[in-house]
Short mmCIF file of C-alpha atoms and ligand atoms in Angstrom, two decimals:
data_model
loop_
_atom_site.label_atom_id
_atom_site.label_comp_id
_atom_site.label_asym_id
_atom_site.label_seq_id
_atom_site.Cartn_x
_atom_site.Cartn_y
_atom_site.Cartn_z
CA UNK A 22 126.64 78.11 81.84
CA UNK A 23 129.90 79.06 83.44
CA UNK A 24 130.07 82.20 85.20
CA UNK A 25 132.63 84.39 87.28
CA UNK A 26 131.05 86.72 89.66
CA UNK A 27 133.63 89.29 91.22
CA UNK A 28 132.89 90.45 95.15
CA UNK A 29 131.39 86.50 95.26
CA UNK A 30 132.21 86.23 98.58
CA UNK A 31 130.36 89.38 99.60
CA UNK A 32 126.55 90.13 100.55
CA UNK A 33 125.21 89.63 97.14
CA UNK A 34 127.57 88.42 95.33
CA UNK A 35 127.45 85.36 97.42
CA UNK A 36 123.07 85.13 97.25
CA UNK A 37 123.70 85.73 92.97
CA UNK A 38 126.33 82.30 93.44
CA UNK A 39 123.38 80.25 95.43
CA UNK A 40 120.85 81.35 92.83
CA UNK A 41 123.29 80.16 89.69
CA UNK A 42 124.53 77.27 91.53
CA UNK A 43 120.74 76.28 92.03
CA UNK A 44 120.33 76.92 88.74
CA UNK A 45 122.89 74.41 87.65
CA UNK A 46 125.42 76.90 86.01
CA UNK A 47 129.45 76.52 87.22
CA UNK A 48 130.50 79.40 89.57
CA UNK A 49 133.34 80.82 89.63
CA UNK A 50 133.60 83.38 92.57
CA UNK A 51 136.01 86.27 93.03
CA UNK A 52 137.04 87.97 96.04
CA UNK A 53 139.56 89.85 97.61
CA UNK A 54 138.68 89.43 101.12
CA UNK A 55 138.11 93.17 101.99
CA UNK A 56 134.97 93.31 102.94
CA UNK A 57 133.59 89.98 101.72
CA UNK A 58 133.74 87.00 103.61
CA UNK A 59 134.53 83.44 103.44
CA UNK A 60 131.65 82.13 105.14
CA UNK A 61 129.09 83.78 102.87
CA UNK A 62 130.49 80.62 100.40
CA UNK A 63 131.52 77.97 102.61
CA UNK A 64 128.40 76.03 101.52
CA UNK A 65 129.53 75.59 98.15
CA UNK A 66 133.06 74.84 98.93
CA UNK A 67 133.05 71.32 97.97
CA UNK A 68 130.65 71.52 94.97
CA UNK A 69 132.52 70.87 91.90
CA UNK A 70 130.63 73.69 89.98
CA UNK A 71 131.81 75.76 92.04
CA UNK A 72 135.52 77.46 92.49
CA UNK A 73 136.86 80.09 94.65
CA UNK A 74 139.86 82.75 92.90
CA UNK A 75 140.84 84.77 96.06
CA UNK A 76 142.47 87.95 94.03
CA UNK A 77 141.80 91.63 93.91
CA UNK A 78 139.50 92.38 90.34
CA UNK A 79 141.74 96.37 89.88
CA UNK A 80 145.00 94.06 89.44
CA UNK A 81 144.57 92.00 85.69
CA UNK A 82 142.57 89.23 86.42
CA UNK A 83 143.24 85.86 84.90
CA UNK A 84 140.80 83.09 84.69
CA UNK A 85 141.29 79.82 82.93
CA UNK A 86 138.69 78.34 80.91
CA UNK A 87 135.82 79.52 79.29
CA UNK A 88 133.12 81.46 80.36
CA UNK A 89 129.54 82.56 79.53
CA UNK A 90 129.61 86.09 82.11
CA UNK A 91 130.91 88.23 84.26
CA UNK A 92 129.32 89.68 86.70
CA UNK A 93 131.36 92.75 88.07
CA UNK A 94 130.10 92.39 91.75
CA UNK A 95 133.42 93.44 93.67
CA UNK A 96 133.30 96.98 95.17
CA UNK A 97 132.90 98.19 99.04
CA UNK A 98 129.31 99.63 99.13
CA UNK A 99 129.01 100.93 102.01
CA UNK A 100 129.19 104.22 103.27
CA UNK A 101 131.56 103.82 106.22
CA UNK A 102 133.17 100.96 104.23
CA UNK A 103 133.68 103.29 101.16
CA UNK A 104 135.07 106.23 103.64
CA UNK A 105 137.59 103.67 105.22
CA UNK A 106 138.82 102.36 102.11
CA UNK A 107 138.54 105.53 99.41
CA UNK A 108 141.17 104.43 97.17
CA UNK A 109 140.14 101.02 97.26
CA UNK A 110 137.10 102.04 96.36
CA UNK A 111 137.74 104.14 93.01
CA UNK A 112 140.34 101.44 91.99
CA UNK A 113 137.49 98.48 91.76
CA UNK A 114 135.00 100.87 90.12
CA UNK A 115 137.40 101.89 87.90
CA UNK A 116 140.26 99.76 87.15
CA UNK A 117 138.38 96.67 88.48
CA UNK A 118 135.08 97.13 85.76
CA UNK A 119 138.07 97.96 83.38
CA UNK A 120 139.84 94.42 83.49
CA UNK A 121 136.37 92.60 83.98
CA UNK A 122 135.42 94.29 80.98
CA UNK A 123 138.84 93.30 79.52
CA UNK A 124 138.02 89.68 80.27
CA UNK A 125 134.66 89.48 79.19
CA UNK A 126 136.01 90.60 75.90
CA UNK A 127 138.33 88.73 75.50
CA UNK A 128 136.11 85.03 76.22
CA UNK A 129 132.90 86.65 74.30
CA UNK A 130 131.05 86.92 77.69
CA UNK A 131 128.18 88.81 77.97
CA UNK A 132 128.60 91.25 81.12
CA UNK A 133 126.78 92.69 84.42
CA UNK A 134 127.48 95.89 86.12
CA UNK A 135 126.57 96.39 89.38
CA UNK A 136 125.83 99.88 89.37
CA UNK A 137 124.24 102.19 92.43
CA UNK A 138 121.48 104.91 93.39
CA UNK A 139 124.47 106.96 94.13
CA UNK A 140 124.69 107.49 90.67
CA UNK A 141 122.02 109.72 91.63
CA UNK A 142 124.00 112.04 94.23
CA UNK A 143 121.24 113.70 96.49
CA UNK A 144 119.24 114.04 94.09
CA UNK A 145 117.01 116.66 92.29
CA UNK A 146 113.76 114.49 91.27
CA UNK A 147 112.08 112.39 92.97
CA UNK A 148 111.56 109.57 92.29
CA UNK A 149 114.67 108.81 90.52
CA UNK A 150 114.29 107.25 86.76
CA UNK A 151 116.96 106.26 84.88
CA UNK A 152 117.04 109.20 82.37
CA UNK A 153 118.12 111.20 84.76
CA UNK A 154 121.97 112.62 85.62
CA UNK A 155 122.00 112.62 88.96
CA UNK A 156 123.59 115.55 91.50
CA UNK A 157 126.94 114.27 92.91
CA UNK A 158 129.41 116.13 94.66
CA UNK A 159 132.91 114.83 92.83
CA UNK A 160 134.73 115.45 95.65
CA UNK A 161 132.89 114.45 98.48
CA UNK A 162 133.52 111.96 100.94
CA UNK A 163 131.16 109.90 98.72
CA UNK A 164 132.81 110.74 95.23
CA UNK A 165 134.94 108.15 95.75
CA UNK A 166 131.98 105.25 95.40
CA UNK A 167 129.46 107.61 93.51
CA UNK A 168 132.46 108.35 90.83
CA UNK A 169 133.49 105.34 90.35
CA UNK A 170 130.44 103.83 90.13
CA UNK A 171 129.84 106.80 87.12
CA UNK A 172 132.97 105.51 85.77
CA UNK A 173 132.18 102.35 85.61
CA UNK A 174 128.99 102.76 84.13
CA UNK A 175 130.58 104.67 81.10
CA UNK A 176 133.32 102.36 80.48
CA UNK A 177 130.85 99.43 79.99
CA UNK A 178 129.02 101.60 77.64
CA UNK A 179 132.18 102.17 76.00
CA UNK A 180 133.03 98.96 75.56
CA UNK A 181 129.31 97.67 74.35
CA UNK A 182 129.51 100.59 71.88
CA UNK A 183 133.26 100.39 70.91
CA UNK A 184 134.13 96.41 71.09
CA UNK A 185 130.04 95.29 71.29
CA UNK A 186 130.69 93.56 74.53
CA UNK A 187 126.75 92.75 75.54
CA UNK A 188 126.71 94.67 78.79
CA UNK A 189 123.67 95.04 81.56
CA UNK A 190 123.97 97.87 83.96
CA UNK A 191 121.59 97.06 87.44
CA UNK A 192 121.50 100.68 89.32
CA UNK A 193 120.94 98.90 92.68
CA UNK A 194 118.94 100.33 95.21
CA UNK A 195 119.21 99.95 99.30
CA UNK A 196 119.20 96.11 99.94
CA UNK A 197 119.42 94.11 103.12
CA UNK A 198 118.90 90.75 104.47
CA UNK A 199 121.25 87.78 105.70
CA UNK A 200 124.84 88.39 105.10
CA UNK A 201 124.50 91.86 104.96
CA UNK A 202 127.82 92.32 107.26
CA UNK A 203 127.20 93.48 111.17
CA UNK A 204 129.25 96.02 111.36
CA UNK A 205 129.14 97.49 107.93
CA UNK A 206 127.90 100.72 109.31
CA UNK A 207 124.18 100.98 107.00
CA UNK A 208 120.94 101.50 108.50
CA UNK A 209 119.50 98.06 108.24
CA UNK A 210 122.51 96.12 109.88
CA UNK A 211 123.31 99.02 112.68
CA UNK A 212 118.88 99.21 113.90
CA UNK A 213 118.42 95.78 113.91
CA UNK A 214 121.78 94.98 116.05
CA UNK A 215 121.48 97.94 118.09
CA UNK A 216 117.74 96.87 119.48
CA UNK A 217 118.79 93.09 119.87
CA UNK A 218 121.78 93.97 121.69
CA UNK A 219 119.01 96.57 123.85
CA UNK A 220 121.47 99.24 122.34
CA UNK A 221 120.53 102.97 121.61
CA UNK A 222 119.25 103.03 117.26
CA UNK A 223 121.57 106.35 116.12
CA UNK A 224 119.50 108.01 114.11
CA UNK A 225 121.63 110.47 111.95
CA UNK A 226 120.17 113.88 111.56
CA UNK A 227 116.66 113.90 112.40
CA UNK A 228 115.93 110.88 110.59
CA UNK A 229 113.77 112.91 107.95
CA UNK A 230 115.81 111.66 105.41
CA UNK A 231 114.44 108.96 103.41
CA UNK A 232 115.16 105.52 102.14
CA UNK A 233 113.55 102.70 100.40
CA UNK A 234 114.78 99.32 101.02
CA UNK A 235 114.71 95.99 98.94
CA UNK A 236 115.09 92.22 100.12
CA UNK A 237 117.85 90.86 98.84
CA UNK A 238 115.75 88.16 96.93
CA UNK A 239 113.69 90.29 94.98
CA UNK A 240 117.33 91.88 94.07
CA UNK A 241 118.63 88.76 92.44
CA UNK A 242 115.64 87.68 90.79
CA UNK A 243 116.02 91.43 89.00
CA UNK A 244 118.98 90.72 88.26
CA UNK A 245 118.63 87.15 86.49
CA UNK A 246 115.81 88.54 84.61
CA UNK A 247 117.90 91.29 83.25
CA UNK A 248 120.90 88.32 81.98
CA UNK A 249 117.78 87.05 80.09
CA UNK A 250 116.74 90.53 78.10
CA UNK A 251 118.76 92.26 75.53
CA UNK A 252 118.30 95.57 77.40
CA UNK A 253 122.29 97.50 77.61
CA UNK A 254 120.88 100.41 79.24
CA UNK A 255 120.73 101.03 83.08
CA UNK A 256 117.73 99.53 85.04
CA UNK A 257 116.98 100.82 88.39
CA UNK A 258 116.47 97.62 91.31
CA UNK A 259 114.54 98.56 93.93
CA UNK A 260 111.58 98.33 96.40
CA UNK A 261 109.84 102.17 95.82
CA UNK A 262 108.61 101.44 99.47
CA UNK A 263 109.69 104.84 100.73
CA UNK A 264 110.28 105.86 104.68
CA UNK A 265 111.88 108.44 106.72
CA UNK A 266 114.79 107.11 108.82
CA UNK A 267 113.26 107.57 111.80
CA UNK A 268 110.11 105.87 110.47
CA UNK A 269 112.56 102.58 110.18
CA UNK A 270 114.10 102.99 113.30
CA UNK A 271 110.60 102.54 115.12
CA UNK A 272 109.61 100.06 112.79
CA UNK A 273 112.90 98.20 113.66
CA UNK A 274 111.97 98.61 117.61
CA UNK A 275 108.39 97.28 116.62
CA UNK A 276 109.48 94.03 114.89
CA UNK A 277 112.42 93.23 117.14
CA UNK A 278 110.17 94.00 120.42
CA UNK A 279 112.71 96.21 121.58
CA UNK A 280 113.02 98.84 123.92
CA UNK A 281 116.17 100.40 122.74
CA UNK A 282 116.06 104.11 122.88
CA UNK A 283 116.55 106.44 120.18
CA UNK A 284 120.04 108.53 120.32
CA UNK A 285 120.49 111.19 116.95
CA UNK A 286 123.52 111.81 115.60
CA UNK A 287 125.03 113.98 113.19
CA UNK A 288 124.19 113.94 109.52
CA UNK A 289 127.02 112.61 107.25
CA UNK A 290 128.27 114.73 105.18
CA UNK A 291 126.62 114.62 101.65
CA UNK A 292 124.07 111.98 102.88
CA UNK A 293 121.26 112.21 100.30
CA UNK A 294 118.12 113.39 101.59
CA UNK A 295 115.75 111.27 99.39
CA UNK A 296 115.77 108.30 97.71
CA UNK A 297 113.19 106.13 95.82
CA UNK A 298 113.53 104.31 92.33
CA UNK A 299 111.40 104.42 90.03
CA UNK A 300 110.95 101.19 88.60
CA UNK A 301 108.77 101.30 85.50
CA UNK A 302 111.64 100.42 83.57
CA UNK A 303 112.24 97.22 85.39
CA UNK A 304 108.46 96.45 84.87
CA UNK A 305 108.30 97.31 81.40
CA UNK A 306 111.82 95.12 80.29
CA UNK A 307 111.77 92.62 82.73
CA UNK A 308 108.72 92.60 83.78
CA UNK A 309 109.85 92.52 87.39
CA UNK A 310 108.85 94.58 90.77
CA UNK A 311 109.24 93.35 93.96
CA UNK A 312 107.65 90.67 96.09
CA UNK A 313 108.63 90.47 99.70
CA UNK A 314 107.02 93.26 101.68
CA UNK A 315 109.45 94.67 103.80
CA UNK A 316 108.04 94.03 107.07
CA UNK A 317 108.44 89.84 105.65
CA UNK A 318 112.16 90.62 104.21
CA UNK A 319 112.84 92.27 107.85
CA UNK A 320 111.99 89.77 110.06
CA UNK A 321 114.20 86.69 108.01
CA UNK A 322 116.92 89.09 108.46
CA UNK A 323 115.79 89.86 112.35
CA UNK A 324 115.57 85.85 112.42
CA UNK A 325 119.40 85.55 110.96
CA UNK A 326 121.11 88.60 112.40
CA UNK A 327 119.67 86.36 115.86
CA UNK A 328 121.26 83.05 114.73
CA UNK A 329 124.74 84.38 114.13
CA UNK A 330 124.56 86.92 117.34
N1 UDP B 429 121.53 106.15 109.16
C1 UDP B 429 121.30 106.72 110.69
N2 UDP B 429 122.07 105.63 111.78
C2 UDP B 429 122.97 104.68 111.30
C3 UDP B 429 123.11 104.59 109.86
C4 UDP B 429 122.61 105.41 108.90
O1 UDP B 429 120.54 107.15 110.47
O2 UDP B 429 123.78 104.15 112.08
C5 UDP B 429 121.05 106.95 108.04
C6 UDP B 429 121.98 107.53 106.91
O3 UDP B 429 122.03 108.24 107.81
C7 UDP B 429 121.61 107.23 105.57
C8 UDP B 429 120.43 106.57 105.99
O4 UDP B 429 120.35 106.11 107.30
O5 UDP B 429 120.28 108.82 105.14
C9 UDP B 429 120.65 104.78 104.52
O6 UDP B 429 121.96 104.70 105.31
P1 UDP B 429 123.07 103.65 105.26
O7 UDP B 429 124.83 103.73 105.27
O8 UDP B 429 122.69 102.36 105.20
O9 UDP B 429 123.35 103.77 103.12
P2 UDP B 429 123.35 105.22 102.28
O10 UDP B 429 121.59 105.06 101.64
O11 UDP B 429 123.09 106.26 102.71
O12 UDP B 429 123.87 104.64 101.22
#
């Protein structure tokens, strides 16, 4: 197959590129390199099955030749990134998704939208299942990401209903692993790098908010399985292993053997208090569940950050 991945030089896009190239497919990675990095795909540059196009998908997308799939992965995805890039975040979720769907329609390609657990906002239902409509502040600082992704889901379903584009929607929960940028502000790279440098771990609030962390390989397997189904409604892909951020900080201290202290900082506006995926739909539709225990995934990730320090 020939597959376009928008955001192909990003954290998750580059892992998807690796997987598809390993399966023998042809990959066109497209990225404007705002949060993506060519280093993530450098190992494919001389592969004839790999092409890179430097382009911002919020502008009209042109790709020559046939495409079997359009995987729309492009977006700033960490709270710090989308606070610094609010307009680009809105544009790539809205205009970028529209352009990517238009391309899929023109090529007769199937389509994957990487949506997010942020569509549930600061959830009032726990754990979050796909039928829950969410609790999002449209005008808060996170609204630029949450609402863009909610629009992205809406326009994907509209293209599915109106133009019969064969869409898949994956709602990704907190994911970590190698290539997640050191300075993207998310809790996993931040705590690991603080611990490795002997700096204090910056716990926001009292650290009582919860998250559930999944290793990137599990996510890629879930998306790959979703591509093999005929299922067009959203599917949560995440690891239900929920912990508080304070517990997580202590886990990172233990796994790195660091003697860093814990420092408390103000909780960011609209920071969700809890988050845990209900993955019964993924189990039923995809026969999928996460396989990588959190300590194992974190050890691999810590090794990777050590290697690039
Ligand atoms: N967090 C923290 N310290 C940091 C970075 C994040 O305590 O240095 C907290 C943050 O407030 C949130 C959780 O960790 O409750 C996860 O944040 P992240 O930025 O990874 O992504 P989110 O799940 O909020 O999208």
